[in-house]
Amino acid sequence: MTFQSLEYALLLIAVFSMYWFLSRRYQNVLLLAASYVFYSYVDMRMALLLGGYTLVSYFAARRISEDPANSKRYVIGAAVVSLGTLAVFKYAGFFVESTSVALDSVGLASFDSTLKIILPIGISFYTFQSLGYVIDVYKSRADARTNLIDTALFISFFPQLVAGPIERASRLFPQLEQRRTFNPERTMSGLSLLSWGLFKKLVIADNIGLIVDNIFSANDPGSSMLWVGTLAFGIQILTDFSGYTDIARGSARLFGIELSLNFRHPWLASSPADFWRRWHITLSEWLRDYVYIPLGGNKKGNRRTAINLVMTFALGGLWHGAAWNFVVWGLLHAALILVWRAASTLNVRSHRIFSTTVTFFAISAIWLAFREGDISYIADNIVSTGLENQLASALGITALLYSLPIWLHALVDRRAFTDIWTRNDVSKTVAYTAITFTSFIAILILRAETSAEFIYFRF
């Protein structure tokens, strides 16, 4: 079940129509039931996997709390089970294939891999969220919950289940455990955010996706077309993923639950490190708190800091997909941050506009490694002279025109503008209504003929 489907709209309406007539306890039961319907809509077996993660996290956290002397055993056990399950479903085929290629490269007998394992949708996200909860209990940053319903809902809450935001126990559990009452303003805000997310997905991402797919499906697009495709993909993935997040946050807001902000205008980043404070914020924070800092962070000298950074971004790249191009993509981001840090020691001052522009194009170029996994294809086309320069220019201008609403949003999301439309209930109502109706009218007129699945559903 996808956010842009009629089935999701019907599920949302059905749950909302009952939700506010129930007590907190039964609100959570209803949300949990809806979450399992949402996740197992295509394949009932997925519910068993999700239930397994829930039980592992629930009992591991309980045992950590009840038996502190052996708490390390329980957190390691939960990590092994959770990460091991993720490894089997997501990376088994990748490691088998990589082993075969490595054997063949040194002249040893290789083999043809026939291993095919279905990748459960969203497994990377709820693995990190459930494991983060257990680690937080172990580190005394969160209390172990004794209510299985609340714990199950924390792991499976359907708006953010398959592509985040990756929530922390300290943020989401208190909202699930407190009484929630209907608030008209919050409902209007949720609808406007949901409709804005649908607009970004159906109008911007899906239309630009047609350009991107056509360019990367060509055998020899040439350098101009390849770079236009790469820049267009940067627009596509931003609007696709942030669109998903807006729909998730808007849906949750209808039920009185506020999910974490996951994007903060990443195109305005003034450095590669600033980009990761704006892009997929909850993953960046998860990798920082559970990988980078435990490795030593930046507390053990420049050399160790660089190693920790490289290891963290390599893991972050591999988290995105079971292919070497994702690892390369992560390593390129690590290299970019290290180069930027080295350059900053030269004390060369630059205007923010200049640093933001350089960051934008550097990050955009790195998307090429994310989008295309065939290194030979990139090498053949990255500097080759194409004959389609005029077409490339036209497609580039088209992609930029589709991106204009994102730039406009970055402008009006500034404090000077938000203070105007949030100053009283009337202005808020007008703003939320305008966003909702404008988005839906634009969707009806401008949406792509076909809608692709959300890109991050693959991860």
GROMACS .gro file of C-alpha atoms in nm:
model
  459
    1MET     CA    1   0.000   0.000   0.000
    2THR     CA    2   0.150   0.332  -0.107
    3PHE     CA    3   0.073   0.684   0.009
    4GLN     CA    4  -0.052   0.791  -0.333
    5SER     CA    5  -0.297   0.501  -0.363
    6LEU     CA    6  -0.674   0.503  -0.316
    7GLU     CA    7  -0.634   0.223  -0.059
    8TYR     CA    8  -0.422   0.448   0.163
    9ALA     CA    9  -0.675   0.731   0.141
   10LEU     CA   10  -0.954   0.492   0.243
   11LEU     CA   11  -0.745   0.355   0.532
   12LEU     CA   12  -0.668   0.704   0.654
   13ILE     CA   13  -1.031   0.812   0.637
   14ALA     CA   14  -1.154   0.495   0.810
   15VAL     CA   15  -0.907   0.523   1.096
   16PHE     CA   16  -0.962   0.898   1.140
   17SER     CA   17  -1.341   0.858   1.148
   18MET     CA   18  -1.315   0.624   1.450
   19TYR     CA   19  -1.000   0.747   1.621
   20TRP     CA   20  -1.120   1.055   1.808
   21PHE     CA   21  -1.415   0.872   1.965
   22LEU     CA   22  -1.183   0.632   2.149
   23SER     CA   23  -0.981   0.646   2.470
   24ARG     CA   24  -0.601   0.664   2.448
   25ARG     CA   25  -0.567   0.290   2.499
   26TYR     CA   26  -0.801   0.200   2.217
   27GLN     CA   27  -0.661   0.474   1.996
   28ASN     CA   28  -0.329   0.291   2.014
   29VAL     CA   29  -0.497  -0.044   1.946
   30LEU     CA   30  -0.666   0.105   1.638
   31LEU     CA   31  -0.341   0.259   1.510
   32LEU     CA   32  -0.158  -0.070   1.566
   33ALA     CA   33  -0.423  -0.266   1.374
   34ALA     CA   34  -0.410  -0.010   1.091
   35SER     CA   35  -0.030  -0.035   1.085
   36TYR     CA   36  -0.036  -0.410   1.035
   37VAL     CA   37  -0.306  -0.381   0.768
   38PHE     CA   38  -0.092  -0.119   0.594
   39TYR     CA   39   0.227  -0.326   0.609
   40SER     CA   40   0.081  -0.666   0.525
   41TYR     CA   41  -0.156  -0.541   0.255
   42VAL     CA   42   0.046  -0.703  -0.025
   43ASP     CA   43   0.208  -0.992   0.164
   44MET     CA   44   0.081  -1.121   0.500
   45ARG     CA   45   0.423  -1.271   0.577
   46MET     CA   46   0.560  -0.920   0.633
   47ALA     CA   47   0.346  -0.892   0.946
   48LEU     CA   48   0.529  -1.191   1.097
   49LEU     CA   49   0.865  -1.024   1.039
   50LEU     CA   50   0.747  -0.698   1.193
   51GLY     CA   51   0.603  -0.886   1.489
   52GLY     CA   52   0.934  -1.063   1.536
   53TYR     CA   53   1.123  -0.734   1.555
   54THR     CA   54   0.869  -0.609   1.808
   55LEU     CA   55   0.906  -0.909   2.036
   56VAL     CA   56   1.287  -0.900   2.023
   57SER     CA   57   1.293  -0.530   2.111
   58TYR     CA   58   1.026  -0.559   2.379
   59PHE     CA   59   1.182  -0.850   2.569
   60ALA     CA   60   1.542  -0.729   2.525
   61ALA     CA   61   1.454  -0.389   2.670
   62ARG     CA   62   1.262  -0.548   2.957
   63ARG     CA   63   1.550  -0.782   3.043
   64ILE     CA   64   1.803  -0.496   3.028
   65SER     CA   65   1.590  -0.307   3.280
   66GLU     CA   66   1.521  -0.605   3.506
   67ASP     CA   67   1.867  -0.765   3.497
   68PRO     CA   68   2.127  -0.483   3.475
   69ALA     CA   69   2.413  -0.718   3.555
   70ASN     CA   70   2.361  -0.900   3.226
   71SER     CA   71   2.232  -0.602   3.026
   72LYS     CA   72   2.524  -0.614   2.784
   73ARG     CA   73   2.429  -0.966   2.679
   74TYR     CA   74   2.075  -0.859   2.600
   75VAL     CA   75   2.170  -0.554   2.395
   76ILE     CA   76   2.425  -0.758   2.199
   77GLY     CA   77   2.168  -1.032   2.146
   78ALA     CA   78   1.911  -0.783   2.017
   79ALA     CA   79   2.171  -0.628   1.787
   80VAL     CA   80   2.277  -0.965   1.647
   81VAL     CA   81   1.918  -1.074   1.582
   82SER     CA   82   1.807  -0.741   1.433
   83LEU     CA   83   2.113  -0.672   1.221
   84GLY     CA   84   2.145  -1.040   1.129
   85THR     CA   85   1.789  -1.044   0.999
   86LEU     CA   86   1.858  -0.727   0.801
   87ALA     CA   87   2.177  -0.881   0.662
   88VAL     CA   88   2.000  -1.196   0.544
   89PHE     CA   89   1.713  -1.018   0.373
   90LYS     CA   90   1.905  -0.725   0.229
   91TYR     CA   91   2.270  -0.823   0.189
   92ALA     CA   92   2.296  -1.201   0.148
   93GLY     CA   93   2.269  -1.189  -0.230
   94PHE     CA   94   2.509  -0.894  -0.247
   95PHE     CA   95   2.781  -1.070  -0.045
   96VAL     CA   96   2.740  -1.396  -0.239
   97GLU     CA   97   2.770  -1.213  -0.571
   98SER     CA   98   3.067  -1.005  -0.449
   99THR     CA   99   3.244  -1.322  -0.334
  100SER     CA  100   3.191  -1.481  -0.675
  101VAL     CA  101   3.332  -1.174  -0.852
  102ALA     CA  102   3.632  -1.162  -0.617
  103LEU     CA  103   3.713  -1.529  -0.679
  104ASP     CA  104   3.684  -1.480  -1.052
  105SER     CA  105   3.913  -1.173  -1.044
  106VAL     CA  106   4.201  -1.375  -0.891
  107GLY     CA  107   4.156  -1.671  -1.123
  108LEU     CA  108   3.981  -1.903  -0.881
  109ALA     CA  109   3.666  -2.094  -0.956
  110SER     CA  110   3.365  -1.867  -0.930
  111PHE     CA  111   2.998  -1.957  -0.933
  112ASP     CA  112   2.670  -1.819  -1.057
  113SER     CA  113   2.453  -1.696  -0.773
  114THR     CA  114   2.088  -1.800  -0.790
  115LEU     CA  115   2.006  -1.667  -0.443
  116LYS     CA  116   1.693  -1.453  -0.459
  117ILE     CA  117   1.546  -1.314  -0.136
  118ILE     CA  118   1.252  -1.078  -0.127
  119LEU     CA  119   1.347  -0.750   0.043
  120PRO     CA  120   1.080  -0.657   0.301
  121ILE     CA  121   0.981  -0.297   0.246
  122GLY     CA  122   1.108  -0.057   0.511
  123ILE     CA  123   1.323  -0.315   0.693
  124SER     CA  124   1.624  -0.080   0.709
  125PHE     CA  125   1.415   0.186   0.881
  126TYR     CA  126   1.244  -0.021   1.147
  127THR     CA  127   1.564  -0.215   1.216
  128PHE     CA  128   1.737   0.109   1.313
  129GLN     CA  129   1.437   0.241   1.506
  130SER     CA  130   1.382  -0.075   1.710
  131LEU     CA  131   1.753  -0.125   1.775
  132GLY     CA  132   1.790   0.239   1.875
  133TYR     CA  133   1.522   0.187   2.141
  134VAL     CA  134   1.705  -0.112   2.292
  135ILE     CA  135   2.037   0.075   2.293
  136ASP     CA  136   1.876   0.377   2.456
  137VAL     CA  137   1.739   0.157   2.734
  138TYR     CA  138   2.087   0.004   2.777
  139LYS     CA  139   2.242   0.353   2.792
  140SER     CA  140   1.971   0.472   3.037
  141ARG     CA  141   1.850   0.728   2.785
  142ALA     CA  142   1.501   0.571   2.783
  143ASP     CA  143   1.293   0.353   3.012
  144ALA     CA  144   1.194   0.001   2.910
  145ARG     CA  145   0.824  -0.009   2.833
  146THR     CA  146   0.607  -0.278   2.987
  147ASN     CA  147   0.309  -0.219   2.758
  148LEU     CA  148   0.346  -0.446   2.455
  149ILE     CA  149   0.081  -0.254   2.255
  150ASP     CA  150   0.268   0.075   2.294
  151THR     CA  151   0.600  -0.088   2.206
  152ALA     CA  152   0.451  -0.254   1.898
  153LEU     CA  153   0.301   0.076   1.787
  154PHE     CA  154   0.632   0.256   1.842
  155ILE     CA  155   0.800   0.017   1.596
  156SER     CA  156   0.516  -0.017   1.344
  157PHE     CA  157   0.333   0.321   1.337
  158PHE     CA  158   0.219   0.314   0.976
  159PRO     CA  159   0.284   0.674   0.855
  160GLN     CA  160   0.658   0.641   0.923
  161LEU     CA  161   0.702   0.264   0.908
  162VAL     CA  162   0.853   0.209   0.565
  163ALA     CA  163   1.062   0.522   0.501
  164GLY     CA  164   1.091   0.713   0.826
  165PRO     CA  165   1.149   0.948   0.991
  166ILE     CA  166   1.350   0.717   1.219
  167GLU     CA  167   1.205   0.806   1.558
  168ARG     CA  168   1.369   0.793   1.900
  169ALA     CA  169   1.205   0.637   2.205
  170SER     CA  170   1.240   0.961   2.401
  171ARG     CA  171   1.037   1.149   2.141
  172LEU     CA  172   0.767   0.910   2.017
  173PHE     CA  173   0.684   0.701   2.326
  174PRO     CA  174   0.565   0.998   2.538
  175GLN     CA  175   0.323   1.096   2.260
  176LEU     CA  176   0.184   0.742   2.240
  177GLU     CA  177   0.144   0.724   2.617
  178GLN     CA  178  -0.036   1.053   2.675
  179ARG     CA  179  -0.400   1.143   2.619
  180ARG     CA  180  -0.463   1.295   2.277
  181THR     CA  181  -0.758   1.521   2.204
  182PHE     CA  182  -0.894   1.652   1.876
  183ASN     CA  183  -0.753   1.987   1.763
  184PRO     CA  184  -0.902   2.149   1.447
  185GLU     CA  185  -0.593   2.360   1.381
  186ARG     CA  186  -0.364   2.058   1.402
  187THR     CA  187  -0.594   1.867   1.167
  188MET     CA  188  -0.586   2.148   0.908
  189SER     CA  189  -0.209   2.169   0.945
  190GLY     CA  190  -0.181   1.793   0.889
  191LEU     CA  191  -0.398   1.805   0.577
  192SER     CA  192  -0.197   2.092   0.430
  193LEU     CA  193   0.133   1.914   0.497
  194LEU     CA  194  -0.003   1.589   0.353
  195SER     CA  195  -0.128   1.763   0.037
  196TRP     CA  196   0.203   1.948  -0.007
  197GLY     CA  197   0.386   1.616   0.016
  198LEU     CA  198   0.157   1.462  -0.245
  199PHE     CA  199   0.221   1.760  -0.472
  200LYS     CA  200   0.597   1.718  -0.442
  201LYS     CA  201   0.571   1.348  -0.521
  202LEU     CA  202   0.306   1.342  -0.796
  203VAL     CA  203   0.384   1.667  -0.975
  204ILE     CA  204   0.755   1.732  -0.927
  205ALA     CA  205   0.924   1.398  -0.852
  206ASP     CA  206   0.721   1.181  -1.091
  207ASN     CA  207   0.746   1.425  -1.383
  208ILE     CA  208   1.119   1.477  -1.338
  209GLY     CA  209   1.158   1.102  -1.290
  210LEU     CA  210   1.047   1.056  -1.651
  211ILE     CA  211   1.335   1.276  -1.765
  212VAL     CA  212   1.584   1.097  -1.541
  213ASP     CA  213   1.474   0.747  -1.646
  214ASN     CA  214   1.488   0.831  -2.015
  215ILE     CA  215   1.840   0.972  -1.986
  216PHE     CA  216   1.984   0.685  -1.782
  217SER     CA  217   1.813   0.421  -1.997
  218ALA     CA  218   1.996   0.549  -2.307
  219ASN     CA  219   2.300   0.347  -2.411
  220ASP     CA  220   2.526   0.646  -2.478
  221PRO     CA  221   2.363   0.970  -2.362
  222GLY     CA  222   2.688   1.165  -2.361
  223SER     CA  223   2.830   1.401  -2.102
  224SER     CA  224   2.575   1.682  -2.129
  225MET     CA  225   2.275   1.454  -2.098
  226LEU     CA  226   2.437   1.255  -1.817
  227TRP     CA  227   2.499   1.566  -1.606
  228VAL     CA  228   2.150   1.700  -1.676
  229GLY     CA  229   2.015   1.361  -1.567
  230THR     CA  230   2.225   1.375  -1.251
  231LEU     CA  231   2.110   1.725  -1.158
  232ALA     CA  232   1.750   1.627  -1.236
  233PHE     CA  233   1.786   1.320  -1.016
  234GLY     CA  234   1.892   1.546  -0.728
  235ILE     CA  235   1.562   1.730  -0.767
  236GLN     CA  236   1.368   1.405  -0.805
  237ILE     CA  237   1.508   1.235  -0.495
  238LEU     CA  238   1.465   1.546  -0.279
  239THR     CA  239   1.100   1.595  -0.373
  240ASP     CA  240   1.028   1.222  -0.370
  241PHE     CA  241   1.176   1.155  -0.026
  242SER     CA  242   1.080   1.482   0.141
  243GLY     CA  243   0.736   1.442  -0.017
  244TYR     CA  244   0.704   1.103   0.152
  245THR     CA  245   0.814   1.254   0.483
  246ASP     CA  246   0.561   1.537   0.454
  247ILE     CA  247   0.281   1.287   0.385
  248ALA     CA  248   0.397   1.078   0.683
  249ARG     CA  249   0.416   1.378   0.916
  250GLY     CA  250   0.084   1.514   0.791
  251SER     CA  251  -0.087   1.176   0.836
  252ALA     CA  252   0.051   1.139   1.190
  253ARG     CA  253  -0.058   1.492   1.276
  254LEU     CA  254  -0.419   1.394   1.197
  255PHE     CA  255  -0.391   1.158   1.495
  256GLY     CA  256  -0.229   1.412   1.728
  257ILE     CA  257   0.123   1.273   1.683
  258GLU     CA  258   0.414   1.489   1.573
  259LEU     CA  259   0.691   1.310   1.384
  260SER     CA  260   1.045   1.444   1.358
  261LEU     CA  261   1.147   1.694   1.093
  262ASN     CA  262   1.356   1.504   0.838
  263PHE     CA  263   1.442   1.774   0.582
  264ARG     CA  264   1.534   2.139   0.632
  265HIS     CA  265   1.595   2.286   0.285
  266PRO     CA  266   1.915   2.087   0.211
  267TRP     CA  267   1.979   2.284  -0.108
  268LEU     CA  268   2.063   2.584   0.112
  269ALA     CA  269   2.344   2.398   0.291
  270SER     CA  270   2.662   2.604   0.313
  271SER     CA  271   2.893   2.301   0.350
  272PRO     CA  272   2.881   1.921   0.307
  273ALA     CA  273   2.851   1.879   0.686
  274ASP     CA  274   2.565   2.131   0.688
  275PHE     CA  275   2.396   1.929   0.414
  276TRP     CA  276   2.378   1.628   0.646
  277ARG     CA  277   2.225   1.847   0.917
  278ARG     CA  278   1.948   1.923   0.667
  279TRP     CA  279   1.910   1.601   0.464
  280HIS     CA  280   1.755   1.284   0.610
  281ILE     CA  281   1.813   1.436   0.951
  282THR     CA  282   1.695   1.138   1.156
  283LEU     CA  283   1.932   0.897   0.977
  284SER     CA  284   2.222   1.142   1.014
  285GLU     CA  285   2.153   1.171   1.387
  286TRP     CA  286   2.117   0.794   1.423
  287LEU     CA  287   2.453   0.730   1.255
  288ARG     CA  288   2.613   1.006   1.462
  289ASP     CA  289   2.482   0.880   1.797
  290TYR     CA  290   2.504   0.503   1.745
  291VAL     CA  291   2.806   0.471   1.514
  292TYR     CA  292   3.026   0.782   1.487
  293ILE     CA  293   3.036   0.881   1.855
  294PRO     CA  294   3.082   0.522   1.986
  295LEU     CA  295   3.377   0.487   1.745
  296GLY     CA  296   3.533   0.789   1.915
  297GLY     CA  297   3.386   1.075   1.713
  298ASN     CA  298   3.626   1.366   1.686
  299LYS     CA  299   3.780   1.318   2.030
  300LYS     CA  300   4.086   1.111   1.932
  301GLY     CA  301   4.281   1.328   1.691
  302ASN     CA  302   4.246   1.419   1.325
  303ARG     CA  303   4.351   1.082   1.184
  304ARG     CA  304   4.108   0.882   1.397
  305THR     CA  305   3.834   1.137   1.328
  306ALA     CA  306   3.883   1.087   0.954
  307ILE     CA  307   3.871   0.707   0.993
  308ASN     CA  308   3.555   0.728   1.204
  309LEU     CA  309   3.395   0.957   0.947
  310VAL     CA  310   3.482   0.725   0.658
  311MET     CA  311   3.352   0.419   0.842
  312THR     CA  312   3.027   0.595   0.934
  313PHE     CA  313   2.957   0.714   0.581
  314ALA     CA  314   3.052   0.378   0.431
  315LEU     CA  315   2.796   0.216   0.661
  316GLY     CA  316   2.545   0.488   0.573
  317GLY     CA  317   2.597   0.421   0.205
  318LEU     CA  318   2.557   0.047   0.250
  319TRP     CA  319   2.241   0.106   0.456
  320HIS     CA  320   2.087   0.264   0.147
  321GLY     CA  321   2.137  -0.035  -0.077
  322ALA     CA  322   2.316  -0.365  -0.126
  323ALA     CA  323   2.549  -0.250  -0.403
  324TRP     CA  324   2.898  -0.105  -0.423
  325ASN     CA  325   2.782   0.219  -0.581
  326PHE     CA  326   2.604   0.309  -0.256
  327VAL     CA  327   2.926   0.248  -0.063
  328VAL     CA  328   3.111   0.469  -0.313
  329TRP     CA  329   2.842   0.734  -0.271
  330GLY     CA  330   2.891   0.730   0.107
  331LEU     CA  331   3.269   0.744   0.076
  332LEU     CA  332   3.247   1.039  -0.163
  333HIS     CA  333   3.045   1.228   0.097
  334ALA     CA  334   3.305   1.145   0.361
  335ALA     CA  335   3.583   1.264   0.129
  336LEU     CA  336   3.393   1.584   0.054
  337ILE     CA  337   3.354   1.664   0.425
  338LEU     CA  338   3.723   1.592   0.492
  339VAL     CA  339   3.836   1.809   0.200
  340TRP     CA  340   3.607   2.087   0.317
  341ARG     CA  341   3.747   2.065   0.670
  342ALA     CA  342   4.102   2.074   0.539
  343ALA     CA  343   4.021   2.377   0.327
  344SER     CA  344   3.865   2.553   0.626
  345THR     CA  345   4.201   2.541   0.808
  346LEU     CA  346   4.343   2.775   0.543
  347ASN     CA  347   4.123   3.054   0.687
  348VAL     CA  348   4.006   3.157   0.340
  349ARG     CA  349   3.687   3.355   0.378
  350SER     CA  350   3.411   3.316   0.122
  351HIS     CA  351   3.063   3.459   0.094
  352ARG     CA  352   2.784   3.225   0.202
  353ILE     CA  353   2.633   3.241  -0.146
  354PHE     CA  354   2.959   3.110  -0.293
  355SER     CA  355   2.995   2.825  -0.040
  356THR     CA  356   2.628   2.730  -0.082
  357THR     CA  357   2.666   2.721  -0.462
  358VAL     CA  358   2.980   2.508  -0.446
  359THR     CA  359   2.812   2.273  -0.198
  360PHE     CA  360   2.504   2.243  -0.416
  361PHE     CA  361   2.697   2.140  -0.727
  362ALA     CA  362   2.934   1.910  -0.537
  363ILE     CA  363   2.645   1.725  -0.370
  364SER     CA  364   2.456   1.715  -0.701
  365ALA     CA  365   2.754   1.557  -0.878
  366ILE     CA  366   2.782   1.286  -0.612
  367TRP     CA  367   2.422   1.180  -0.681
  368LEU     CA  368   2.556   1.020  -0.999
  369ALA     CA  369   2.709   0.738  -0.794
  370PHE     CA  370   2.377   0.689  -0.614
  371ARG     CA  371   2.163   0.675  -0.930
  372GLU     CA  372   2.388   0.468  -1.156
  373GLY     CA  373   2.552   0.147  -1.039
  374ASP     CA  374   2.738   0.066  -1.362
  375ILE     CA  375   3.084   0.222  -1.327
  376SER     CA  376   3.173   0.149  -1.692
  377TYR     CA  377   2.857   0.331  -1.804
  378ILE     CA  378   2.960   0.637  -1.603
  379ALA     CA  379   3.317   0.624  -1.732
  380ASP     CA  380   3.203   0.598  -2.094
  381ASN     CA  381   2.969   0.897  -2.073
  382ILE     CA  382   3.096   1.132  -1.804
  383VAL     CA  383   3.326   1.328  -2.036
  384SER     CA  384   3.220   1.204  -2.381
  385THR     CA  385   3.092   1.452  -2.636
  386GLY     CA  386   2.723   1.406  -2.707
  387LEU     CA  387   2.520   1.532  -3.000
  388GLU     CA  388   2.215   1.623  -2.794
  389ASN     CA  389   2.330   1.947  -2.632
  390GLN     CA  390   2.015   2.139  -2.727
  391LEU     CA  391   1.792   1.863  -2.597
  392ALA     CA  392   1.999   1.844  -2.280
  393SER     CA  393   1.954   2.218  -2.228
  394ALA     CA  394   1.579   2.190  -2.281
  395LEU     CA  395   1.548   1.902  -2.036
  396GLY     CA  396   1.763   2.086  -1.782
  397ILE     CA  397   1.544   2.396  -1.804
  398THR     CA  398   1.233   2.178  -1.769
  399ALA     CA  399   1.372   2.018  -1.454
  400LEU     CA  400   1.459   2.358  -1.308
  401LEU     CA  401   1.108   2.487  -1.379
  402TYR     CA  402   0.960   2.191  -1.193
  403SER     CA  403   1.189   2.270  -0.899
  404LEU     CA  404   1.065   2.630  -0.860
  405PRO     CA  405   0.805   2.540  -0.591
  406ILE     CA  406   1.086   2.401  -0.375
  407TRP     CA  407   1.282   2.726  -0.398
  408LEU     CA  408   0.963   2.923  -0.329
  409HIS     CA  409   0.896   2.707  -0.023
  410ALA     CA  410   1.248   2.773   0.107
  411LEU     CA  411   1.178   3.146   0.071
  412VAL     CA  412   0.838   3.158   0.243
  413ASP     CA  413   0.950   2.920   0.520
  414ARG     CA  414   1.168   3.194   0.663
  415ARG     CA  415   1.076   3.351   0.997
  416ALA     CA  416   0.976   3.683   0.838
  417PHE     CA  417   0.702   3.509   0.638
  418THR     CA  418   0.589   3.246   0.889
  419ASP     CA  419   0.530   3.516   1.150
  420ILE     CA  420   0.275   3.673   0.913
  421TRP     CA  421   0.057   3.371   0.843
  422THR     CA  422   0.079   3.223   1.194
  423ARG     CA  423  -0.005   3.539   1.388
  424ASN     CA  424  -0.372   3.446   1.451
  425ASP     CA  425  -0.627   3.169   1.393
  426VAL     CA  426  -0.777   3.337   1.086
  427SER     CA  427  -0.445   3.371   0.904
  428LYS     CA  428  -0.355   3.012   0.991
  429THR     CA  429  -0.687   2.882   0.857
  430VAL     CA  430  -0.647   3.081   0.534
  431ALA     CA  431  -0.288   2.958   0.487
  432TYR     CA  432  -0.364   2.591   0.555
  433THR     CA  433  -0.673   2.598   0.330
  434ALA     CA  434  -0.484   2.771   0.049
  435ILE     CA  435  -0.199   2.519   0.062
  436THR     CA  436  -0.437   2.222   0.065
  437PHE     CA  437  -0.660   2.333  -0.222
  438THR     CA  438  -0.376   2.472  -0.435
  439SER     CA  439  -0.181   2.148  -0.399
  440PHE     CA  440  -0.476   1.927  -0.492
  441ILE     CA  441  -0.574   2.144  -0.791
  442ALA     CA  442  -0.214   2.139  -0.914
  443ILE     CA  443  -0.206   1.761  -0.872
  444LEU     CA  444  -0.523   1.722  -1.081
  445ILE     CA  445  -0.381   1.939  -1.360
  446LEU     CA  446  -0.007   1.871  -1.358
  447ARG     CA  447   0.052   1.523  -1.217
  448ALA     CA  448   0.247   1.270  -1.424
  449GLU     CA  449   0.051   1.008  -1.616
  450THR     CA  450   0.211   0.732  -1.411
  451SER     CA  451   0.335   0.740  -1.053
  452ALA     CA  452   0.646   0.545  -0.959
  453GLU     CA  453   0.701   0.398  -0.615
  454PHE     CA  454   0.883   0.614  -0.364
  455ILE     CA  455   1.258   0.581  -0.417
  456TYR     CA  456   1.333   0.509  -0.051
  457PHE     CA  457   1.084   0.221  -0.048
  458ARG     CA  458   1.371   0.019  -0.196
  459PHE     CA  459   1.582   0.065   0.117
   0.00000   0.00000   0.00000
